[in-house]
Short mmCIF file of C-alpha atoms and ligand atoms in Angstrom, two decimals:
data_model
loop_
_atom_site.label_atom_id
_atom_site.label_comp_id
_atom_site.label_asym_id
_atom_site.label_seq_id
_atom_site.Cartn_x
_atom_site.Cartn_y
_atom_site.Cartn_z
CA MET I 1 14.44 -6.34 4.10
CA GLN I 2 17.26 -4.88 6.12
CA ASP I 3 17.74 -1.18 4.48
CA LEU I 4 15.01 1.05 5.82
CA LYS I 5 16.41 4.41 6.22
CA GLY I 6 14.92 7.13 3.91
CA LYS I 7 12.62 4.59 2.85
CA THR I 8 8.78 5.27 3.02
CA ALA I 9 6.38 3.33 5.32
CA VAL I 10 2.54 3.60 4.55
CA VAL I 11 0.47 2.35 7.53
CA THR I 12 -3.13 2.26 7.37
CA GLY I 13 -5.58 2.67 10.49
CA ALA I 14 -2.55 4.55 11.80
CA ALA I 15 -4.10 6.75 14.53
CA SER I 16 -4.81 4.15 17.16
CA GLY I 17 -3.41 1.07 18.69
CA ILE I 18 -1.31 -1.12 16.54
CA GLY I 19 -0.86 1.11 13.32
CA LYS I 20 0.42 4.07 15.28
CA ALA I 21 2.69 1.90 16.80
CA LEU I 22 3.79 0.49 13.68
CA ALA I 23 4.24 4.26 12.39
CA THR I 24 5.96 5.38 15.58
CA LYS I 25 8.56 2.34 14.89
CA SER I 26 8.88 3.69 11.08
CA CYS I 27 10.26 7.25 12.12
CA ALA I 28 12.26 5.72 14.63
CA GLU I 29 13.74 3.73 11.95
CA GLY I 30 14.31 6.89 9.90
CA MET I 31 11.91 6.26 7.21
CA ASN I 32 9.03 8.90 5.56
CA VAL I 33 5.83 7.87 6.87
CA VAL I 34 2.49 8.05 5.70
CA LEU I 35 -0.35 7.70 8.23
CA ALA I 36 -3.73 6.81 6.72
CA ASP I 37 -7.23 6.61 8.99
CA VAL I 38 -10.48 7.13 8.58
CA GLU I 39 -10.79 8.78 11.89
CA GLU I 40 -9.72 12.66 11.12
CA GLY I 41 -9.29 13.72 14.53
CA ALA I 42 -7.40 11.12 16.08
CA LEU I 43 -5.20 11.15 12.71
CA ALA I 44 -4.18 14.73 13.06
CA LYS I 45 -3.21 14.14 16.68
CA ALA I 46 -1.13 11.26 15.24
CA ARG I 47 0.71 13.11 12.71
CA ASP I 48 1.08 16.31 15.48
CA GLU I 49 2.96 13.89 17.78
CA LEU I 50 4.82 11.95 15.24
CA GLY I 51 5.65 15.22 12.88
CA ARG I 52 7.92 16.63 15.10
CA GLY I 53 11.25 16.46 12.97
CA ALA I 54 10.31 13.64 10.89
CA SER I 55 8.78 13.29 7.26
CA VAL I 56 5.27 12.53 8.11
CA ILE I 57 2.41 13.04 6.18
CA SER I 58 -1.46 12.01 6.86
CA VAL I 59 -4.19 11.23 4.40
CA VAL I 60 -7.60 10.74 5.37
CA VAL I 61 -8.96 7.39 3.76
CA ASP I 62 -11.48 4.77 4.31
CA VAL I 63 -9.86 1.57 3.11
CA SER I 64 -12.78 -0.47 2.16
CA GLN I 65 -12.62 2.05 -0.97
CA PRO I 66 -10.66 1.13 -3.97
CA ARG I 67 -10.29 4.84 -5.31
CA ALA I 68 -9.52 6.37 -1.74
CA VAL I 69 -6.65 3.69 -1.51
CA ASP I 70 -5.65 4.86 -5.33
CA GLU I 71 -5.82 8.57 -4.03
CA LEU I 72 -3.37 7.63 -0.99
CA ALA I 73 -0.98 5.81 -3.14
CA ARG I 74 -0.81 9.09 -5.35
CA LYS I 75 -0.37 11.09 -2.13
CA THR I 76 2.56 8.92 -1.20
CA LEU I 77 4.22 9.20 -4.28
CA GLU I 78 3.81 12.85 -4.83
CA ALA I 79 5.51 13.47 -1.21
CA PHE I 80 8.04 11.07 -1.05
CA GLY I 81 8.59 9.20 -4.67
CA SER I 82 8.49 5.41 -3.19
CA ALA I 83 6.32 3.32 -1.32
CA ASP I 84 8.82 0.57 0.24
CA LEU I 85 6.79 -0.69 3.63
CA LEU I 86 3.03 -1.10 3.37
CA PHE I 87 1.04 -1.99 6.76
CA ASN I 88 -2.59 -3.13 5.62
CA ASN I 89 -3.32 -2.88 9.30
CA ALA I 90 -6.87 -0.76 9.54
CA GLY I 91 -9.39 -3.19 11.08
CA VAL I 92 -12.65 -3.24 12.95
CA GLY I 93 -14.53 -5.85 15.09
CA ALA I 94 -18.92 -6.26 15.13
CA GLY I 95 -21.51 -9.14 15.21
CA SER I 96 -21.70 -12.13 16.80
CA THR I 97 -22.73 -15.79 15.59
CA ILE I 98 -23.02 -15.95 11.85
CA TRP I 99 -26.66 -15.71 11.71
CA GLU I 100 -27.44 -13.12 14.31
CA SER I 101 -24.72 -10.85 12.73
CA THR I 102 -26.80 -8.44 10.76
CA LEU I 103 -26.04 -7.68 6.80
CA GLU I 104 -24.31 -4.25 8.19
CA ASP I 105 -22.34 -6.09 10.73
CA TRP I 106 -20.87 -8.40 8.05
CA THR I 107 -20.54 -5.39 5.05
CA TRP I 108 -18.77 -3.31 7.36
CA VAL I 109 -16.29 -5.59 8.82
CA ILE I 110 -15.77 -7.38 5.47
CA GLY I 111 -15.33 -4.06 3.96
CA VAL I 112 -12.79 -2.90 6.03
CA ASN I 113 -10.86 -6.12 7.46
CA LEU I 114 -10.65 -7.61 4.22
CA TRP I 115 -11.33 -5.66 1.14
CA GLY I 116 -9.24 -3.16 3.00
CA VAL I 117 -6.10 -5.27 2.74
CA ILE I 118 -7.34 -6.34 -1.31
CA ASN I 119 -7.08 -2.74 -1.83
CA GLY I 120 -3.87 -2.07 -0.66
CA ILE I 121 -2.32 -4.66 -2.37
CA ARG I 122 -3.98 -4.17 -5.61
CA THR I 123 -2.88 -0.44 -5.95
CA PHE I 124 0.46 -0.92 -3.71
CA VAL I 125 1.88 -4.36 -5.40
CA PRO I 126 2.13 -2.80 -8.78
CA ILE I 127 3.94 0.29 -7.66
CA MET I 128 6.21 -1.55 -5.74
CA LEU I 129 7.12 -3.99 -8.78
CA LYS I 130 7.83 -0.63 -10.64
CA GLN I 131 10.14 0.40 -8.30
CA ASN I 132 11.88 -3.28 -8.72
CA ARG I 133 14.02 -3.26 -5.43
CA PRO I 134 12.81 -4.93 -1.98
CA ALA I 135 9.88 -3.99 -0.35
CA HIS I 136 7.93 -5.51 2.46
CA ILE I 137 3.87 -5.68 2.97
CA VAL I 138 2.63 -6.69 6.42
CA ASN I 139 -1.19 -7.43 6.58
CA THR I 140 -2.56 -7.46 10.08
CA ALA I 141 -4.64 -10.41 10.54
CA SER I 142 -5.00 -11.58 14.12
CA ILE I 143 -4.70 -15.38 16.14
CA ALA I 144 -8.06 -15.42 15.55
CA GLY I 145 -7.29 -16.04 11.91
CA LEU I 146 -5.02 -19.13 12.76
CA MET I 147 -7.70 -20.85 15.12
CA LYS I 148 -11.04 -22.06 15.31
CA GLY I 149 -14.15 -20.56 17.17
CA HIS I 150 -14.45 -16.69 18.06
CA HIS I 151 -17.18 -14.27 19.40
CA SER I 152 -17.38 -12.58 15.99
CA ALA I 153 -18.31 -14.57 13.07
CA PRO I 154 -17.45 -11.70 10.77
CA TYR I 155 -14.36 -10.96 12.95
CA ILE I 156 -13.09 -14.41 12.43
CA THR I 157 -13.96 -15.11 8.58
CA THR I 158 -11.98 -12.08 7.85
CA LYS I 159 -8.96 -12.68 9.71
CA HIS I 160 -8.61 -16.10 7.88
CA ALA I 161 -9.10 -14.62 4.57
CA VAL I 162 -6.30 -12.18 5.25
CA VAL I 163 -4.27 -15.47 6.41
CA ALA I 164 -5.41 -17.05 3.45
CA LEU I 165 -4.38 -13.55 1.13
CA THR I 166 -1.07 -13.53 2.24
CA GLU I 167 -0.21 -17.04 1.81
CA GLN I 168 -1.62 -16.58 -1.45
CA LEU I 169 0.88 -13.17 -2.15
CA SER I 170 3.63 -14.99 -0.76
CA VAL I 171 3.35 -17.75 -3.42
CA GLU I 172 2.58 -15.27 -6.20
CA PHE I 173 5.88 -13.09 -5.23
CA GLU I 174 8.14 -16.57 -4.89
CA ARG I 175 6.53 -17.45 -8.48
CA THR I 176 7.19 -14.52 -10.38
CA LYS I 177 10.49 -13.96 -8.43
CA ALA I 178 9.51 -10.17 -6.77
CA PRO I 179 11.57 -8.68 -4.60
CA ILE I 180 8.75 -7.99 -2.21
CA GLY I 181 8.50 -9.66 1.38
CA VAL I 182 5.10 -10.77 3.11
CA SER I 183 3.97 -11.32 6.52
CA ALA I 184 0.87 -11.54 8.55
CA LEU I 185 0.53 -10.41 11.70
CA CYS I 186 -1.37 -12.72 14.15
CA PRO I 187 -1.25 -11.07 17.70
CA SER I 188 -3.84 -12.28 20.56
CA TRP I 189 -4.76 -9.30 22.86
CA VAL I 190 -3.05 -5.80 22.56
CA ASN I 191 -3.79 -2.72 24.70
CA THR I 192 -5.89 -0.64 21.92
CA ARG I 193 -9.22 0.96 20.96
CA ILE I 194 -10.36 -2.43 19.31
CA ASN I 195 -13.05 -2.90 21.23
CA GLU I 196 -14.45 0.61 20.52
CA SER I 197 -14.36 0.03 16.99
CA GLY I 198 -17.88 1.29 16.29
CA ARG I 199 -16.65 4.63 16.69
CA ASN I 200 -15.97 4.71 13.04
CA ARG I 201 -18.78 2.89 11.94
CA PRO I 202 -20.39 4.49 8.94
CA THR I 203 -24.15 6.01 9.00
CA ASN I 204 -25.31 4.16 6.39
CA LEU I 205 -23.95 0.48 7.86
CA ARG I 206 -25.14 1.13 11.16
CA ASN I 207 -27.62 -1.40 12.91
CA GLN I 208 -31.46 -0.39 12.52
CA THR I 209 -31.98 -1.61 16.26
CA GLU I 210 -29.11 -1.45 18.48
CA ILE I 211 -29.24 -3.83 21.13
CA GLN I 212 -30.25 -2.23 24.76
CA PRO I 213 -27.21 -3.50 27.02
CA THR I 214 -28.21 -5.24 29.87
CA PRO I 215 -26.56 -5.06 33.40
CA GLU I 216 -24.99 -7.93 32.69
CA MET I 217 -23.86 -7.26 29.12
CA LEU I 218 -22.24 -4.01 30.81
CA LYS I 219 -20.43 -5.86 33.55
CA ARG I 220 -18.83 -8.19 30.83
CA TRP I 221 -17.81 -5.33 28.83
CA GLU I 222 -16.26 -3.30 31.72
CA GLN I 223 -14.22 -6.42 33.08
CA MET I 224 -13.13 -7.02 28.81
CA GLN I 225 -12.18 -2.98 28.76
CA GLU I 226 -10.20 -3.74 32.02
CA PHE I 227 -8.54 -6.93 30.64
CA ILE I 228 -7.51 -4.93 27.19
CA LYS I 229 -5.65 -2.02 29.70
CA ARG I 230 -3.58 -5.12 30.90
CA ALA I 231 -2.67 -6.89 27.75
CA THR I 232 0.60 -6.38 25.40
CA PRO I 233 1.34 -2.69 24.46
CA PRO I 234 1.10 -2.00 20.70
CA ALA I 235 4.91 -0.92 20.70
CA ALA I 236 5.77 -4.42 21.54
CA ILE I 237 4.20 -5.66 19.03
CA ALA I 238 5.89 -3.34 16.50
CA ASP I 239 8.98 -4.40 17.49
CA ALA I 240 8.10 -8.08 16.79
CA VAL I 241 6.92 -6.83 13.36
CA PHE I 242 10.14 -5.07 12.45
CA GLU I 243 12.27 -7.81 14.15
CA GLU I 244 10.55 -11.06 12.73
CA GLY I 245 8.74 -9.81 9.54
CA ILE I 246 10.46 -6.98 8.06
CA ARG I 247 14.20 -7.97 9.21
CA MET I 248 13.93 -11.78 9.23
CA GLY I 249 11.50 -12.21 6.64
CA LYS I 250 9.15 -14.88 8.72
CA LEU I 251 5.58 -15.09 6.66
CA TYR I 252 3.72 -15.45 10.29
CA ILE I 253 4.79 -12.72 12.55
CA ILE I 254 3.12 -14.69 15.96
CA PRO I 255 4.07 -12.21 19.06
CA HIS I 256 2.36 -14.31 21.56
CA LYS I 257 4.28 -17.38 21.58
CA GLU I 258 1.70 -19.03 24.32
CA THR I 259 -0.70 -19.22 21.35
CA ALA I 260 1.08 -22.08 19.83
CA GLN I 261 -1.52 -24.41 21.42
CA VAL I 262 -4.53 -22.81 19.64
CA ILE I 263 -3.10 -23.05 16.71
CA LYS I 264 -1.79 -26.81 16.81
CA ASN I 265 -5.17 -27.79 18.03
CA ARG I 266 -7.02 -26.67 14.94
CA PHE I 267 -4.30 -28.48 12.95
CA ASP I 268 -4.84 -31.81 15.13
CA GLY I 269 -8.55 -31.57 14.48
CA ILE I 270 -8.05 -31.22 10.70
CA MET I 271 -5.35 -33.95 10.71
CA LYS I 272 -7.81 -36.24 12.46
CA ASP I 273 -9.86 -36.42 9.68
CA VAL I 274 -7.78 -36.83 7.13
N1 LIG O 1 -6.22 -5.03 19.57
C1 LIG O 1 -6.18 -6.30 19.75
O1 LIG O 1 -6.15 -7.22 20.89
C2 LIG O 1 -5.77 -6.94 18.35
C3 LIG O 1 -5.50 -8.48 18.12
C4 LIG O 1 -5.36 -9.03 17.03
C5 LIG O 1 -5.58 -8.51 15.69
N2 LIG O 1 -5.77 -6.96 16.08
C6 LIG O 1 -5.80 -6.13 14.97
O2 LIG O 1 -4.96 -5.08 14.58
C7 LIG O 1 -5.58 -4.03 13.42
C8 LIG O 1 -5.38 -2.90 14.44
O3 LIG O 1 -6.47 -2.42 15.35
P1 LIG O 1 -6.31 -2.07 16.75
O4 LIG O 1 -6.10 -3.17 17.84
O5 LIG O 1 -4.90 -1.21 16.80
O6 LIG O 1 -7.41 -1.14 17.03
P2 LIG O 1 -7.56 0.47 17.27
O7 LIG O 1 -9.02 0.42 17.15
O8 LIG O 1 -7.05 0.91 18.45
O9 LIG O 1 -6.95 0.73 15.70
C9 LIG O 1 -7.52 0.77 14.66
C10 LIG O 1 -7.29 1.91 13.74
O10 LIG O 1 -8.11 1.65 12.41
C11 LIG O 1 -8.72 2.98 11.93
N3 LIG O 1 -9.87 2.45 10.68
C12 LIG O 1 -10.99 1.88 11.02
N4 LIG O 1 -11.60 1.92 10.10
C13 LIG O 1 -11.03 2.43 9.11
C14 LIG O 1 -11.08 2.39 7.86
N5 LIG O 1 -12.55 1.79 7.04
N6 LIG O 1 -10.31 3.01 6.84
C15 LIG O 1 -9.05 3.19 7.51
N7 LIG O 1 -9.08 3.34 8.83
C16 LIG O 1 -9.78 2.67 9.78
C17 LIG O 1 -9.26 3.43 13.13
O11 LIG O 1 -9.76 4.73 13.29
C18 LIG O 1 -8.07 3.35 14.29
O12 LIG O 1 -7.46 4.47 14.18
C19 LIG O 1 -7.07 -4.44 13.12
O13 LIG O 1 -6.90 -5.21 12.06
C20 LIG O 1 -7.39 -5.79 14.28
O14 LIG O 1 -8.45 -6.56 13.95
C21 LIG O 1 -6.02 -6.24 17.13
#
């Protein structure tokens, strides 16, 4: 998709990190922008920051809820009359091994990371098909969606599912000759608040017994925070998304080229058993 000026971008998880950078870039491209997020205060702040001189609205939405995503689409069409770029980007992390992750961890992470993307596709694709003009969907997965092994089982499971969903969507669009492009964004570490995802965890999905962190766990957490601060700035990810995904039409956007080896390792492992 080349012609972006005056078109409309919808960004979920737009109040922070990668989503905020995607929204900023969409504004810079002269697009109308719909900022969607569950964190009300941060969303209002992002709206104030981006809104000056631009066509920007914000909608509080929990992407795990299909009706809320329908309402997001209704407000988008009411404000701007079309939806041309969709960033299914909201995401959270929680849990550990498959058996130690609680049912609440699994439910929350699957709800946001997987149902959020399914809801976005089910709601917005029919609108885009009706528009019958070029459109593009970017689903934020992760390098975790292309590799084997991660410290959070719910996270890696949902990110593999988002990659599969994106591949499936590309096949369905090709088969039906839909004028819609689709990409899976698969970055490695980015300097965002992903490690503080718990700030948006609904009360009913909180764990009954929170683990009391040991001094060693706290030290590891601090080291991780320092590491993330030095990770790739979200703006560089947004640049890659627009260049490689939206303009070049790549199915996989892999901004960290050094991750090629972990992807290859997974496929080598599969091929070894064929
Ligand atoms: N930061 C990284 O290193 C990294 C790497 C690979 C992939 N990702 C993915 O990037 C995406 C964006 O995360 P980020 O790193 O910018 O983190 P972030 O925490 O800075 O931003 C995530 C945003 O999603 C919002 N959100 C959470 N639950 C929501 C819900 N139910 N409905 C609507 N919005 C919700 C949050 O309020 C927040 O604004 C996620 O899908 C994440 O898995 C991040």
